[in-house]
Amino acid sequence: MRPTLPMKRYGIRITLPQDSTLRAPHLLGPEWESFRWFDSEAERERALAEMSRTLPNYRRGDRVSQVLERVERDA
């Protein structure tokens, strides 16, 4: 039997903006969301900063089409 690992507490919830074409039902859909979880608040903040920056392969004027939100699980 494998030992149970503690759940990571600090997370980032990723959703799509209201005007995103990816919210169409035949694509990701209006209810799409994803989460990334981290052991510490500092790890989460580093990841959030990295995820928020402009990506080098985007064209000038393009913007990341995602909404990032800090979330936490109860201890």
Coordinates of N, CA and C in Angstrom, one line a residue, residues 13-73:
R13 N -5.9 29.0 -9.8 CA -7.0 28.6 -10.7 C -6.9 29.3 -12.0
I14 N -7.0 28.5 -13.1 CA -6.9 29.1 -14.4 C -8.2 28.9 -15.1
T15 N -8.8 30.1 -15.6 CA -10.1 30.1 -16.3 C -9.9 30.9 -17.6
L16 N -10.9 31.0 -18.4 CA -10.9 31.7 -19.6 C -11.7 33.0 -19.4
P17 N -11.2 34.1 -20.1 CA -12.0 35.4 -20.0 C -13.4 35.2 -20.7
Q18 N -14.3 36.0 -20.3 CA -15.7 35.9 -20.9 C -15.7 36.0 -22.4
D19 N -14.8 36.8 -23.0 CA -14.8 37.0 -24.4 C -13.9 36.0 -25.2
S20 N -13.4 35.0 -24.5 CA -12.5 34.1 -25.2 C -13.3 33.2 -26.2
T21 N -12.8 33.0 -27.4 CA -13.4 32.1 -28.3 C -13.3 30.6 -27.9
L22 N -12.3 30.3 -27.0 CA -12.1 29.0 -26.5 C -13.2 28.5 -25.6
R23 N -14.1 29.5 -25.2 CA -15.2 29.1 -24.3 C -16.4 28.5 -25.1
A24 N -16.3 28.5 -26.4 CA -17.3 27.9 -27.3 C -17.5 26.4 -26.9
P25 N -18.8 25.9 -26.9 CA -19.1 24.6 -26.5 C -18.3 23.5 -27.2
H26 N -17.9 23.7 -28.5 CA -17.2 22.7 -29.3 C -15.7 22.8 -29.1
L27 N -15.3 23.8 -28.3 CA -13.8 23.9 -27.9 C -13.7 23.5 -26.5
L28 N -13.2 24.4 -25.6 CA -13.0 24.0 -24.2 C -14.3 24.2 -23.4
G29 N -15.2 25.0 -23.8 CA -16.5 25.2 -23.1 C -16.5 26.3 -22.1
P30 N -17.6 26.8 -21.7 CA -17.7 28.0 -20.8 C -17.3 27.6 -19.4
E31 N -17.3 26.4 -19.0 CA -17.0 26.0 -17.6 C -15.6 25.5 -17.4
W32 N -14.8 25.6 -18.5 CA -13.4 25.0 -18.4 C -12.6 25.8 -17.3
E33 N -11.9 25.0 -16.5 CA -10.9 25.5 -15.5 C -9.9 24.5 -15.3
S34 N -8.7 25.0 -14.8 CA -7.6 24.1 -14.4 C -7.0 24.6 -13.2
F35 N -6.3 23.8 -12.4 CA -5.6 24.2 -11.2 C -4.2 23.7 -11.2
R36 N -3.3 24.5 -10.6 CA -1.9 24.1 -10.4 C -1.7 24.3 -8.9
W37 N -1.1 23.3 -8.2 CA -1.0 23.3 -6.8 C 0.5 23.3 -6.4
F38 N 0.8 24.0 -5.2 CA 2.1 24.1 -4.8 C 2.2 23.9 -3.3
D39 N 3.4 23.5 -2.8 CA 3.6 23.3 -1.4 C 3.7 24.5 -0.5
S40 N 4.1 25.6 -1.1 CA 4.3 26.9 -0.4 C 3.7 28.0 -1.1
E41 N 3.4 29.1 -0.4 CA 2.9 30.3 -0.9 C 4.0 30.9 -1.9
A42 N 5.3 30.8 -1.4 CA 6.4 31.4 -2.2 C 6.5 30.7 -3.6
E43 N 6.3 29.4 -3.6 CA 6.4 28.6 -4.9 C 5.2 29.1 -5.8
R44 N 4.0 29.3 -5.2 CA 2.9 29.7 -6.0 C 3.1 31.1 -6.6
E45 N 3.7 32.0 -5.8 CA 3.9 33.4 -6.3 C 4.9 33.4 -7.4
R46 N 6.0 32.6 -7.3 CA 6.9 32.5 -8.4 C 6.3 32.0 -9.7
A47 N 5.4 30.9 -9.5 CA 4.7 30.4 -10.7 C 3.7 31.4 -11.3
L48 N 3.0 32.1 -10.4 CA 2.1 33.1 -10.9 C 2.8 34.2 -11.7
A49 N 3.9 34.6 -11.2 CA 4.7 35.7 -11.9 C 5.1 35.2 -13.3
E50 N 5.6 33.9 -13.3 CA 6.0 33.3 -14.6 C 4.8 33.2 -15.5
M51 N 3.7 32.7 -15.0 CA 2.5 32.5 -15.9 C 1.9 33.8 -16.4
S52 N 2.1 34.9 -15.6 CA 1.5 36.2 -16.0 C 2.3 37.0 -17.0
R53 N 3.6 36.6 -17.2 CA 4.4 37.4 -18.1 C 4.1 37.1 -19.5
T54 N 4.4 38.1 -20.4 CA 4.2 37.9 -21.9 C 5.2 36.8 -22.4
L55 N 4.6 35.9 -23.1 CA 5.4 34.8 -23.6 C 6.3 35.2 -24.8
P56 N 7.5 34.7 -24.9 CA 8.4 35.2 -26.0 C 7.9 34.8 -27.4
N57 N 7.1 33.8 -27.5 CA 6.6 33.4 -28.9 C 5.3 34.1 -29.3
Y58 N 4.8 35.0 -28.5 CA 3.6 35.7 -28.9 C 4.0 36.9 -29.7
R59 N 3.1 37.3 -30.6 CA 3.4 38.4 -31.5 C 3.1 39.7 -30.7
R60 N 3.8 40.8 -31.0 CA 3.6 42.0 -30.4 C 2.1 42.4 -30.5
G61 N 1.5 42.8 -29.4 CA 0.1 43.1 -29.3 C -0.8 41.9 -28.9
D62 N -0.3 40.7 -29.0 CA -1.1 39.6 -28.5 C -1.1 39.6 -27.0
R63 N -2.1 39.0 -26.4 CA -2.2 38.9 -25.0 C -2.6 37.4 -24.6
V64 N -2.1 37.0 -23.4 CA -2.5 35.7 -22.9 C -3.9 35.7 -22.6
S65 N -4.6 34.7 -23.1 CA -6.1 34.6 -22.9 C -6.4 33.6 -21.8
Q66 N -6.1 34.0 -20.5 CA -6.4 33.2 -19.4 C -6.6 34.2 -18.2
V67 N -7.3 33.7 -17.2 CA -7.5 34.5 -16.0 C -6.9 33.6 -14.9
L68 N -6.0 34.2 -14.1 CA -5.3 33.6 -13.0 C -5.8 34.1 -11.7
E69 N -6.0 33.1 -10.8 CA -6.6 33.5 -9.5 C -5.9 32.7 -8.4
R70 N -5.5 33.3 -7.3 CA -4.9 32.6 -6.2 C -6.0 31.9 -5.4
V71 N -5.8 30.6 -5.1 CA -6.7 29.9 -4.3 C -5.9 29.1 -3.2
E72 N -6.6 28.8 -2.1 CA -6.0 28.0 -1.0 C -7.0 26.9 -0.5
R73 N -6.4 25.8 -0.2 CA -7.2 24.7 0.4 C -7.1 24.9 1.9

